[in-house]
């Protein structure tokens, strides 16, 4: 989810690399789980998030829709996000003791919080959000340990490709005057990047890249036809 503001308004003004130390460590807020409540529709899930959830819980995309995720419009695109439930708007995966039941395969948004990603020149760095985390006693932790994701180089490439792809699609959707293109685009994204299961015997990233190229070719052809008309 994009934020339209100056970096200095929401951060300490610094940009960090993966091996930098930042004050993010909180020891799980000692069960208080501050960041697992009242997040609204901000916990947007990317294809790798859904892949991790379905593979580790042995659930399908359809199963998650029963009570775990819902669809919301994010920057003009329909994308899945984690549900918040009850009066306290708590994450559906939060246990009674205030601990995350899916911590080992939690979504990317949860892994970096209270960090954010600052994208520029087809790359990104991290920034520390200073108004989001209620825990005031945070310890310095290396970002690589905090993000806790194997094959980080491939993961970062995936995040960058997905981010800039959605930017392109957002422009297409916003230029669509009769919603025909928007419907096709959103259905294709949901069905092919989320709904269509990734094969366990093959690398996720290579499968994603194949789907990404197919989607780009499809959407470019659609955009070309619309331009000609």
mmCIF file of C-alpha atoms in Angstrom:
data_model
loop_
_atom_site.group_PDB
_atom_site.id
_atom_site.type_symbol
_atom_site.label_atom_id
_atom_site.label_comp_id
_atom_site.label_asym_id
_atom_site.label_seq_id
_atom_site.Cartn_x
_atom_site.Cartn_y
_atom_site.Cartn_z
ATOM 1 C CA UNK A 1 0.000 0.000 0.000
ATOM 2 C CA UNK A 2 1.462 3.337 -1.049
ATOM 3 C CA UNK A 3 1.784 6.317 1.232
ATOM 4 C CA UNK A 4 1.720 9.770 -0.332
ATOM 5 C CA UNK A 5 3.785 11.934 2.003
ATOM 6 C CA UNK A 6 7.294 13.135 2.680
ATOM 7 C CA UNK A 7 9.593 10.479 4.129
ATOM 8 C CA UNK A 8 10.550 12.886 6.910
ATOM 9 C CA UNK A 9 6.916 12.976 8.083
ATOM 10 C CA UNK A 10 6.746 9.282 8.934
ATOM 11 C CA UNK A 11 10.342 8.157 9.513
ATOM 12 C CA UNK A 12 13.624 9.094 11.160
ATOM 13 C CA UNK A 13 14.724 10.402 7.777
ATOM 14 C CA UNK A 14 17.190 7.586 7.124
ATOM 15 C CA UNK A 15 17.220 4.792 4.556
ATOM 16 C CA UNK A 16 18.580 1.401 5.549
ATOM 17 C CA UNK A 17 20.091 -1.608 3.794
ATOM 18 C CA UNK A 18 19.455 -5.250 4.659
ATOM 19 C CA UNK A 19 22.565 -5.569 6.866
ATOM 20 C CA UNK A 20 22.030 -2.365 8.839
ATOM 21 C CA UNK A 21 21.067 -2.255 12.512
ATOM 22 C CA UNK A 22 17.733 -0.575 13.347
ATOM 23 C CA UNK A 23 15.677 -0.258 16.519
ATOM 24 C CA UNK A 24 12.918 -2.730 15.665
ATOM 25 C CA UNK A 25 13.389 -5.663 18.089
ATOM 26 C CA UNK A 26 10.461 -5.955 20.526
ATOM 27 C CA UNK A 27 10.470 -9.584 21.756
ATOM 28 C CA UNK A 28 6.926 -9.979 20.459
ATOM 29 C CA UNK A 29 5.765 -7.061 22.641
ATOM 30 C CA UNK A 30 5.726 -9.651 25.459
ATOM 31 C CA UNK A 31 2.365 -10.888 24.246
ATOM 32 C CA UNK A 32 0.763 -7.443 23.882
ATOM 33 C CA UNK A 33 0.734 -7.786 20.081
ATOM 34 C CA UNK A 34 0.229 -4.072 19.492
ATOM 35 C CA UNK A 35 0.763 -4.323 15.731
ATOM 36 C CA UNK A 36 -1.680 -7.240 15.391
ATOM 37 C CA UNK A 37 -4.707 -5.073 16.191
ATOM 38 C CA UNK A 38 -6.479 -2.311 14.334
ATOM 39 C CA UNK A 39 -4.476 -2.611 11.127
ATOM 40 C CA UNK A 40 -7.566 -2.246 8.936
ATOM 41 C CA UNK A 41 -6.855 -3.347 5.371
ATOM 42 C CA UNK A 42 -3.175 -2.420 5.488
ATOM 43 C CA UNK A 43 -1.838 -5.998 5.638
ATOM 44 C CA UNK A 44 -1.907 -6.490 1.878
ATOM 45 C CA UNK A 45 -0.791 -9.946 0.726
ATOM 46 C CA UNK A 46 1.425 -10.564 -2.277
ATOM 47 C CA UNK A 47 1.604 -13.884 -4.194
ATOM 48 C CA UNK A 48 4.511 -15.161 -2.093
ATOM 49 C CA UNK A 49 2.530 -14.498 1.105
ATOM 50 C CA UNK A 50 -0.334 -16.629 -0.192
ATOM 51 C CA UNK A 51 2.118 -19.295 -1.360
ATOM 52 C CA UNK A 52 3.604 -19.539 2.137
ATOM 53 C CA UNK A 53 0.192 -19.662 3.806
ATOM 54 C CA UNK A 54 -1.278 -22.337 1.545
ATOM 55 C CA UNK A 55 1.834 -24.512 1.578
ATOM 56 C CA UNK A 56 2.414 -24.399 5.320
ATOM 57 C CA UNK A 57 -1.209 -24.751 6.350
ATOM 58 C CA UNK A 58 -2.129 -27.114 3.545
ATOM 59 C CA UNK A 59 -5.052 -24.884 2.635
ATOM 60 C CA UNK A 60 -6.194 -23.644 -0.732
ATOM 61 C CA UNK A 61 -6.770 -20.076 -1.861
ATOM 62 C CA UNK A 62 -10.505 -20.805 -1.527
ATOM 63 C CA UNK A 63 -10.050 -22.128 2.028
ATOM 64 C CA UNK A 64 -8.418 -18.883 3.139
ATOM 65 C CA UNK A 65 -11.485 -16.934 2.015
ATOM 66 C CA UNK A 66 -13.675 -18.693 4.576
ATOM 67 C CA UNK A 67 -12.374 -16.661 7.513
ATOM 68 C CA UNK A 68 -8.762 -15.582 6.990
ATOM 69 C CA UNK A 69 -8.551 -13.151 4.074
ATOM 70 C CA UNK A 70 -10.734 -10.744 2.132
ATOM 71 C CA UNK A 71 -10.454 -8.665 -1.006
ATOM 72 C CA UNK A 72 -9.974 -4.912 -0.905
ATOM 73 C CA UNK A 73 -9.167 -2.241 -3.480
ATOM 74 C CA UNK A 74 -5.541 -1.188 -2.965
ATOM 75 C CA UNK A 75 -4.257 1.714 -5.072
ATOM 76 C CA UNK A 76 -6.894 0.898 -7.694
ATOM 77 C CA UNK A 77 -6.194 -2.863 -7.790
ATOM 78 C CA UNK A 78 -8.221 -5.596 -6.070
ATOM 79 C CA UNK A 79 -5.839 -7.491 -3.766
ATOM 80 C CA UNK A 80 -6.197 -9.836 -0.767
ATOM 81 C CA UNK A 81 -5.465 -8.739 2.770
ATOM 82 C CA UNK A 82 -5.592 -10.331 6.219
ATOM 83 C CA UNK A 83 -8.864 -10.022 8.110
ATOM 84 C CA UNK A 84 -9.117 -8.173 11.409
ATOM 85 C CA UNK A 85 -11.934 -9.410 13.657
ATOM 86 C CA UNK A 86 -13.814 -8.565 16.835
ATOM 87 C CA UNK A 87 -14.115 -5.357 18.816
ATOM 88 C CA UNK A 88 -10.343 -5.106 19.146
ATOM 89 C CA UNK A 89 -9.898 -5.694 15.399
ATOM 90 C CA UNK A 90 -7.336 -8.425 16.031
ATOM 91 C CA UNK A 91 -5.600 -10.417 13.305
ATOM 92 C CA UNK A 92 -7.329 -13.724 12.600
ATOM 93 C CA UNK A 93 -4.053 -15.563 13.205
ATOM 94 C CA UNK A 94 -3.489 -14.081 16.663
ATOM 95 C CA UNK A 95 -3.649 -16.595 19.530
ATOM 96 C CA UNK A 96 -5.240 -15.889 22.936
ATOM 97 C CA UNK A 97 -1.800 -15.462 24.509
ATOM 98 C CA UNK A 98 -1.044 -12.635 22.082
ATOM 99 C CA UNK A 99 1.313 -14.668 19.930
ATOM 100 C CA UNK A 100 1.202 -15.171 16.167
ATOM 101 C CA UNK A 101 0.102 -18.681 15.161
ATOM 102 C CA UNK A 102 1.790 -18.366 11.755
ATOM 103 C CA UNK A 103 4.950 -16.567 12.823
ATOM 104 C CA UNK A 104 7.262 -18.915 10.893
ATOM 105 C CA UNK A 105 5.487 -18.119 7.604
ATOM 106 C CA UNK A 106 3.924 -14.752 8.411
ATOM 107 C CA UNK A 107 3.299 -12.252 5.559
ATOM 108 C CA UNK A 108 5.982 -9.866 4.333
ATOM 109 C CA UNK A 109 4.167 -6.846 5.791
ATOM 110 C CA UNK A 110 4.336 -8.401 9.258
ATOM 111 C CA UNK A 111 7.980 -9.407 8.831
ATOM 112 C CA UNK A 112 9.230 -5.873 8.263
ATOM 113 C CA UNK A 113 6.906 -3.863 10.553
ATOM 114 C CA UNK A 114 7.596 -1.174 11.779
ATOM 115 C CA UNK A 115 9.855 -0.817 8.762
ATOM 116 C CA UNK A 116 8.573 0.236 5.369
ATOM 117 C CA UNK A 117 10.066 -0.068 1.894
ATOM 118 C CA UNK A 118 11.117 2.965 -0.127
ATOM 119 C CA UNK A 119 11.168 2.144 -3.842
ATOM 120 C CA UNK A 120 13.313 4.119 -6.250
ATOM 121 C CA UNK A 121 15.140 3.364 -9.525
ATOM 122 C CA UNK A 122 13.883 -0.222 -9.639
ATOM 123 C CA UNK A 123 15.269 -0.974 -6.199
ATOM 124 C CA UNK A 124 14.260 -0.365 -2.598
ATOM 125 C CA UNK A 125 15.659 0.431 0.808
ATOM 126 C CA UNK A 126 14.019 0.272 4.206
ATOM 127 C CA UNK A 127 12.883 3.142 6.416
ATOM 128 C CA UNK A 128 11.822 3.122 10.062
ATOM 129 C CA UNK A 129 8.265 4.296 10.671
ATOM 130 C CA UNK A 130 8.255 6.368 13.854
ATOM 131 C CA UNK A 131 4.503 6.712 14.412
ATOM 132 C CA UNK A 132 3.265 3.154 13.856
ATOM 133 C CA UNK A 133 4.735 0.990 16.640
ATOM 134 C CA UNK A 134 3.433 1.569 20.200
ATOM 135 C CA UNK A 135 6.344 -0.275 21.784
ATOM 136 C CA UNK A 136 8.824 2.329 23.033
ATOM 137 C CA UNK A 137 11.437 -0.167 24.248
ATOM 138 C CA UNK A 138 12.854 -1.543 21.035
ATOM 139 C CA UNK A 139 16.251 -3.129 20.605
ATOM 140 C CA UNK A 140 18.692 -2.673 17.741
ATOM 141 C CA UNK A 141 18.387 -5.614 15.376
ATOM 142 C CA UNK A 142 19.950 -6.364 12.015
ATOM 143 C CA UNK A 143 17.288 -5.997 9.317
ATOM 144 C CA UNK A 144 18.284 -9.282 7.711
ATOM 145 C CA UNK A 145 17.457 -11.099 10.952
ATOM 146 C CA UNK A 146 14.248 -9.123 11.393
ATOM 147 C CA UNK A 147 12.963 -9.870 7.864
ATOM 148 C CA UNK A 148 13.928 -13.532 8.392
ATOM 149 C CA UNK A 149 13.495 -14.723 4.792
ATOM 150 C CA UNK A 150 15.603 -17.326 3.014
ATOM 151 C CA UNK A 151 17.069 -16.596 -0.420
ATOM 152 C CA UNK A 152 16.724 -12.881 0.223
ATOM 153 C CA UNK A 153 18.258 -11.872 -3.115
ATOM 154 C CA UNK A 154 15.533 -13.738 -5.016
ATOM 155 C CA UNK A 155 12.882 -12.501 -2.609
ATOM 156 C CA UNK A 156 13.949 -8.890 -3.082
ATOM 157 C CA UNK A 157 13.882 -9.266 -6.880
ATOM 158 C CA UNK A 158 10.371 -10.669 -6.598
ATOM 159 C CA UNK A 159 9.220 -7.726 -4.454
ATOM 160 C CA UNK A 160 10.666 -5.210 -6.890
ATOM 161 C CA UNK A 161 9.137 -6.906 -9.947
ATOM 162 C CA UNK A 162 5.748 -7.165 -8.233
ATOM 163 C CA UNK A 163 5.805 -3.545 -7.062
ATOM 164 C CA UNK A 164 6.610 -2.049 -10.462
ATOM 165 C CA UNK A 165 4.236 -4.426 -12.239
ATOM 166 C CA UNK A 166 1.374 -3.242 -10.028
ATOM 167 C CA UNK A 167 2.375 0.363 -10.768
ATOM 168 C CA UNK A 168 1.961 -0.278 -14.490
ATOM 169 C CA UNK A 169 -1.356 -2.025 -13.958
ATOM 170 C CA UNK A 170 -2.597 0.784 -11.749
ATOM 171 C CA UNK A 171 -2.033 3.237 -14.593
ATOM 172 C CA UNK A 172 -3.986 0.988 -16.992
ATOM 173 C CA UNK A 173 -6.895 0.656 -14.585
ATOM 174 C CA UNK A 174 -7.053 4.381 -13.805
ATOM 175 C CA UNK A 175 -7.163 5.206 -17.508
ATOM 176 C CA UNK A 176 -10.037 2.763 -18.085
ATOM 177 C CA UNK A 177 -13.245 4.766 -18.503
ATOM 178 C CA UNK A 178 -15.781 1.919 -18.723
ATOM 179 C CA UNK A 179 -14.220 -0.594 -16.274
ATOM 180 C CA UNK A 180 -13.907 -3.334 -18.927
ATOM 181 C CA UNK A 181 -10.123 -3.389 -18.761
ATOM 182 C CA UNK A 182 -10.161 -3.140 -14.962
ATOM 183 C CA UNK A 183 -12.348 -6.236 -14.636
ATOM 184 C CA UNK A 184 -10.153 -8.311 -16.934
ATOM 185 C CA UNK A 185 -6.963 -7.118 -15.246
ATOM 186 C CA UNK A 186 -8.192 -7.769 -11.700
ATOM 187 C CA UNK A 187 -9.565 -11.201 -12.539
ATOM 188 C CA UNK A 188 -6.331 -12.194 -14.236
ATOM 189 C CA UNK A 189 -4.217 -11.042 -11.297
ATOM 190 C CA UNK A 190 -6.364 -12.835 -8.709
ATOM 191 C CA UNK A 191 -6.732 -16.054 -10.710
ATOM 192 C CA UNK A 192 -3.211 -16.421 -12.064
ATOM 193 C CA UNK A 193 -1.018 -14.964 -9.334
ATOM 194 C CA UNK A 194 -3.064 -16.039 -6.318
ATOM 195 C CA UNK A 195 -5.722 -18.619 -7.148
ATOM 196 C CA UNK A 196 -3.664 -20.865 -9.421
ATOM 197 C CA UNK A 197 -1.579 -23.036 -7.130
ATOM 198 C CA UNK A 198 2.213 -23.025 -7.436
ATOM 199 C CA UNK A 199 3.749 -26.468 -7.908
ATOM 200 C CA UNK A 200 5.652 -27.725 -4.866
ATOM 201 C CA UNK A 201 8.255 -29.524 -6.965
ATOM 202 C CA UNK A 202 9.364 -26.323 -8.670
ATOM 203 C CA UNK A 203 10.864 -23.070 -7.411
ATOM 204 C CA UNK A 204 8.253 -20.414 -6.567
ATOM 205 C CA UNK A 205 10.226 -17.549 -8.088
ATOM 206 C CA UNK A 206 10.681 -19.177 -11.498
ATOM 207 C CA UNK A 207 6.960 -19.989 -11.626
ATOM 208 C CA UNK A 208 6.101 -16.433 -10.631
ATOM 209 C CA UNK A 209 8.357 -14.964 -13.328
ATOM 210 C CA UNK A 210 6.689 -17.092 -15.978
ATOM 211 C CA UNK A 211 3.256 -15.880 -14.885
ATOM 212 C CA UNK A 212 4.532 -12.304 -14.735
ATOM 213 C CA UNK A 213 5.788 -12.395 -18.319
ATOM 214 C CA UNK A 214 2.500 -13.909 -19.513
ATOM 215 C CA UNK A 215 0.532 -11.188 -17.715
ATOM 216 C CA UNK A 216 2.730 -8.402 -19.110
ATOM 217 C CA UNK A 217 2.290 -9.717 -22.657
ATOM 218 C CA UNK A 218 -1.461 -9.991 -22.187
ATOM 219 C CA UNK A 219 -1.864 -6.518 -20.716
ATOM 220 C CA UNK A 220 0.407 -4.903 -23.306
ATOM 221 C CA UNK A 221 -1.673 -6.456 -26.067
ATOM 222 C CA UNK A 222 -4.842 -5.163 -24.399
ATOM 223 C CA UNK A 223 -3.350 -1.701 -23.995
ATOM 224 C CA UNK A 224 -2.246 -1.672 -27.633
ATOM 225 C CA UNK A 225 -5.738 -2.585 -28.854
ATOM 226 C CA UNK A 226 -7.330 0.080 -26.681
ATOM 227 C CA UNK A 227 -4.892 2.684 -27.995
ATOM 228 C CA UNK A 228 -5.728 1.744 -31.589
ATOM 229 C CA UNK A 229 -9.450 1.971 -30.909
#
